[in-house]
């Protein structure tokens, strides 16, 4: 799987991976289409790592820092699959950590 390029999810968010190094390290930008932040959404930097495998399927993970418009950070993990039509598809899971004002509020900080 070649992660380099543009990817779009079901909600209209887009991710651009600039380049994947020989060791699997990559960077890019995430353009989210959804947010609960009060500031306008802006493209956010991402950095990640891909496990390069000889069969073409790969696992990967990346972190997005929403610092331009929110006090939160998200991590994504996933795997690339080739569909029956030959098109590459990413399946991911994510966790989002929002800033809270105190330790007692920690319970509501992660989604």
PDB file of C-alpha atoms in Angstrom:
ATOM      1  CA  UNK A   1       0.000   0.000   0.000  1.00  0.00           C
ATOM      2  CA  UNK A   2       1.276   3.411  -0.886  1.00  0.00           C
ATOM      3  CA  UNK A   3       0.028   5.964   1.654  1.00  0.00           C
ATOM      4  CA  UNK A   4       1.462   8.919  -0.299  1.00  0.00           C
ATOM      5  CA  UNK A   5      -1.286  11.166  -1.683  1.00  0.00           C
ATOM      6  CA  UNK A   6      -4.811  12.219  -0.733  1.00  0.00           C
ATOM      7  CA  UNK A   7      -7.299  10.105   1.241  1.00  0.00           C
ATOM      8  CA  UNK A   8     -10.914  10.943   2.094  1.00  0.00           C
ATOM      9  CA  UNK A   9     -13.195   9.377   4.709  1.00  0.00           C
ATOM     10  CA  UNK A  10     -16.967   8.894   4.856  1.00  0.00           C
ATOM     11  CA  UNK A  11     -17.476  12.225   6.675  1.00  0.00           C
ATOM     12  CA  UNK A  12     -15.572  14.278   4.099  1.00  0.00           C
ATOM     13  CA  UNK A  13     -12.349  14.710   6.078  1.00  0.00           C
ATOM     14  CA  UNK A  14      -9.215  14.548   3.934  1.00  0.00           C
ATOM     15  CA  UNK A  15      -5.651  13.564   4.677  1.00  0.00           C
ATOM     16  CA  UNK A  16      -2.613  14.271   2.548  1.00  0.00           C
ATOM     17  CA  UNK A  17       0.495  12.162   3.103  1.00  0.00           C
ATOM     18  CA  UNK A  18       3.480  13.938   1.576  1.00  0.00           C
ATOM     19  CA  UNK A  19       6.028  11.109   1.396  1.00  0.00           C
ATOM     20  CA  UNK A  20       6.776   7.787   3.091  1.00  0.00           C
ATOM     21  CA  UNK A  21      10.482   7.301   3.854  1.00  0.00           C
ATOM     22  CA  UNK A  22      12.257   3.959   3.414  1.00  0.00           C
ATOM     23  CA  UNK A  23      11.824   3.292   7.149  1.00  0.00           C
ATOM     24  CA  UNK A  24       8.046   3.947   6.955  1.00  0.00           C
ATOM     25  CA  UNK A  25       8.056   7.415   8.539  1.00  0.00           C
ATOM     26  CA  UNK A  26       5.667   9.928   6.982  1.00  0.00           C
ATOM     27  CA  UNK A  27       4.204  13.385   7.490  1.00  0.00           C
ATOM     28  CA  UNK A  28       1.320  15.318   6.037  1.00  0.00           C
ATOM     29  CA  UNK A  29      -1.774  17.366   6.779  1.00  0.00           C
ATOM     30  CA  UNK A  30      -5.226  16.422   8.010  1.00  0.00           C
ATOM     31  CA  UNK A  31      -8.184  18.487   6.809  1.00  0.00           C
ATOM     32  CA  UNK A  32     -11.012  17.548   9.161  1.00  0.00           C
ATOM     33  CA  UNK A  33     -14.606  18.160   8.135  1.00  0.00           C
ATOM     34  CA  UNK A  34     -15.952  17.794  11.691  1.00  0.00           C
ATOM     35  CA  UNK A  35     -15.074  19.618  14.890  1.00  0.00           C
ATOM     36  CA  UNK A  36     -16.628  20.765  18.155  1.00  0.00           C
ATOM     37  CA  UNK A  37     -14.066  23.596  18.487  1.00  0.00           C
ATOM     38  CA  UNK A  38     -15.318  27.159  18.469  1.00  0.00           C
ATOM     39  CA  UNK A  39     -12.529  28.393  16.149  1.00  0.00           C
ATOM     40  CA  UNK A  40     -12.679  27.829  12.373  1.00  0.00           C
ATOM     41  CA  UNK A  41     -11.233  24.507  11.206  1.00  0.00           C
ATOM     42  CA  UNK A  42      -7.757  24.652   9.671  1.00  0.00           C
ATOM     43  CA  UNK A  43      -5.494  21.989   8.122  1.00  0.00           C
ATOM     44  CA  UNK A  44      -3.469  20.303  10.876  1.00  0.00           C
ATOM     45  CA  UNK A  45      -0.041  18.652  10.788  1.00  0.00           C
ATOM     46  CA  UNK A  46       0.264  14.891  11.088  1.00  0.00           C
ATOM     47  CA  UNK A  47       3.228  12.597  11.594  1.00  0.00           C
ATOM     48  CA  UNK A  48       3.203   8.827  11.458  1.00  0.00           C
ATOM     49  CA  UNK A  49       4.794   5.493  10.806  1.00  0.00           C
ATOM     50  CA  UNK A  50       3.886   2.680   8.436  1.00  0.00           C
ATOM     51  CA  UNK A  51       4.845  -0.969   8.796  1.00  0.00           C
ATOM     52  CA  UNK A  52       5.997  -1.872   5.321  1.00  0.00           C
ATOM     53  CA  UNK A  53       5.071  -5.434   4.391  1.00  0.00           C
ATOM     54  CA  UNK A  54       5.912  -7.446   1.294  1.00  0.00           C
ATOM     55  CA  UNK A  55       2.320  -8.554   0.607  1.00  0.00           C
ATOM     56  CA  UNK A  56       1.143  -4.962   0.049  1.00  0.00           C
ATOM     57  CA  UNK A  57      -1.076  -4.772   3.133  1.00  0.00           C
ATOM     58  CA  UNK A  58       0.346  -2.497   5.773  1.00  0.00           C
ATOM     59  CA  UNK A  59      -0.459  -1.289   9.241  1.00  0.00           C
ATOM     60  CA  UNK A  60       0.162   2.317  10.192  1.00  0.00           C
ATOM     61  CA  UNK A  61      -0.404   4.932  12.857  1.00  0.00           C
ATOM     62  CA  UNK A  62      -0.277   8.701  12.970  1.00  0.00           C
ATOM     63  CA  UNK A  63      -0.842  11.627  15.313  1.00  0.00           C
ATOM     64  CA  UNK A  64      -2.682  14.820  14.401  1.00  0.00           C
ATOM     65  CA  UNK A  65      -2.035  17.984  16.397  1.00  0.00           C
ATOM     66  CA  UNK A  66      -5.084  20.247  16.092  1.00  0.00           C
ATOM     67  CA  UNK A  67      -3.044  23.155  17.542  1.00  0.00           C
ATOM     68  CA  UNK A  68      -4.207  25.685  14.952  1.00  0.00           C
ATOM     69  CA  UNK A  69      -7.827  25.688  16.171  1.00  0.00           C
ATOM     70  CA  UNK A  70      -8.244  23.350  19.161  1.00  0.00           C
ATOM     71  CA  UNK A  71      -6.584  22.177  22.392  1.00  0.00           C
ATOM     72  CA  UNK A  72      -6.703  18.523  21.366  1.00  0.00           C
ATOM     73  CA  UNK A  73      -4.615  15.787  19.806  1.00  0.00           C
ATOM     74  CA  UNK A  74      -5.776  12.658  17.982  1.00  0.00           C
ATOM     75  CA  UNK A  75      -4.090   9.350  17.235  1.00  0.00           C
ATOM     76  CA  UNK A  76      -5.157   7.021  14.451  1.00  0.00           C
ATOM     77  CA  UNK A  77      -4.187   3.375  13.809  1.00  0.00           C
ATOM     78  CA  UNK A  78      -5.183   1.370  10.817  1.00  0.00           C
ATOM     79  CA  UNK A  79      -4.495  -1.009   7.990  1.00  0.00           C
ATOM     80  CA  UNK A  80      -4.533  -0.646   4.223  1.00  0.00           C
ATOM     81  CA  UNK A  81      -6.527  -3.154   2.159  1.00  0.00           C
ATOM     82  CA  UNK A  82      -6.951  -3.683  -1.548  1.00  0.00           C
ATOM     83  CA  UNK A  83     -10.600  -3.949  -2.489  1.00  0.00           C
ATOM     84  CA  UNK A  84     -12.040  -6.331  -5.083  1.00  0.00           C
ATOM     85  CA  UNK A  85     -11.803  -3.473  -7.591  1.00  0.00           C
ATOM     86  CA  UNK A  86      -8.055  -3.092  -6.883  1.00  0.00           C
ATOM     87  CA  UNK A  87      -8.537   0.238  -5.133  1.00  0.00           C
ATOM     88  CA  UNK A  88      -6.663   0.770  -1.862  1.00  0.00           C
ATOM     89  CA  UNK A  89      -8.836   1.422   1.212  1.00  0.00           C
ATOM     90  CA  UNK A  90      -7.760   2.481   4.709  1.00  0.00           C
ATOM     91  CA  UNK A  91      -9.576   1.218   7.812  1.00  0.00           C
ATOM     92  CA  UNK A  92      -8.764   3.194  10.957  1.00  0.00           C
ATOM     93  CA  UNK A  93      -9.673   3.635  14.597  1.00  0.00           C
ATOM     94  CA  UNK A  94      -8.942   6.800  16.514  1.00  0.00           C
ATOM     95  CA  UNK A  95      -8.727   8.363  19.956  1.00  0.00           C
ATOM     96  CA  UNK A  96      -9.090  12.090  20.568  1.00  0.00           C
ATOM     97  CA  UNK A  97      -7.742  13.754  23.707  1.00  0.00           C
ATOM     98  CA  UNK A  98      -9.156  17.159  24.613  1.00  0.00           C
ATOM     99  CA  UNK A  99      -7.632  19.476  27.178  1.00  0.00           C
ATOM    100  CA  UNK A 100      -9.537  19.647  30.491  1.00  0.00           C
ATOM    101  CA  UNK A 101      -9.116  22.166  33.300  1.00  0.00           C
ATOM    102  CA  UNK A 102      -8.393  19.742  36.156  1.00  0.00           C
ATOM    103  CA  UNK A 103      -7.526  16.148  36.986  1.00  0.00           C
ATOM    104  CA  UNK A 104     -11.054  15.357  38.257  1.00  0.00           C
ATOM    105  CA  UNK A 105     -12.290  16.143  34.726  1.00  0.00           C
ATOM    106  CA  UNK A 106      -9.906  13.571  33.221  1.00  0.00           C
ATOM    107  CA  UNK A 107     -12.782  11.096  32.758  1.00  0.00           C
ATOM    108  CA  UNK A 108     -14.319  13.220  29.987  1.00  0.00           C
ATOM    109  CA  UNK A 109     -11.131  14.134  28.101  1.00  0.00           C
ATOM    110  CA  UNK A 110     -10.769  11.130  25.776  1.00  0.00           C
ATOM    111  CA  UNK A 111     -13.182   9.957  23.071  1.00  0.00           C
TER     112      UNK A 111
END
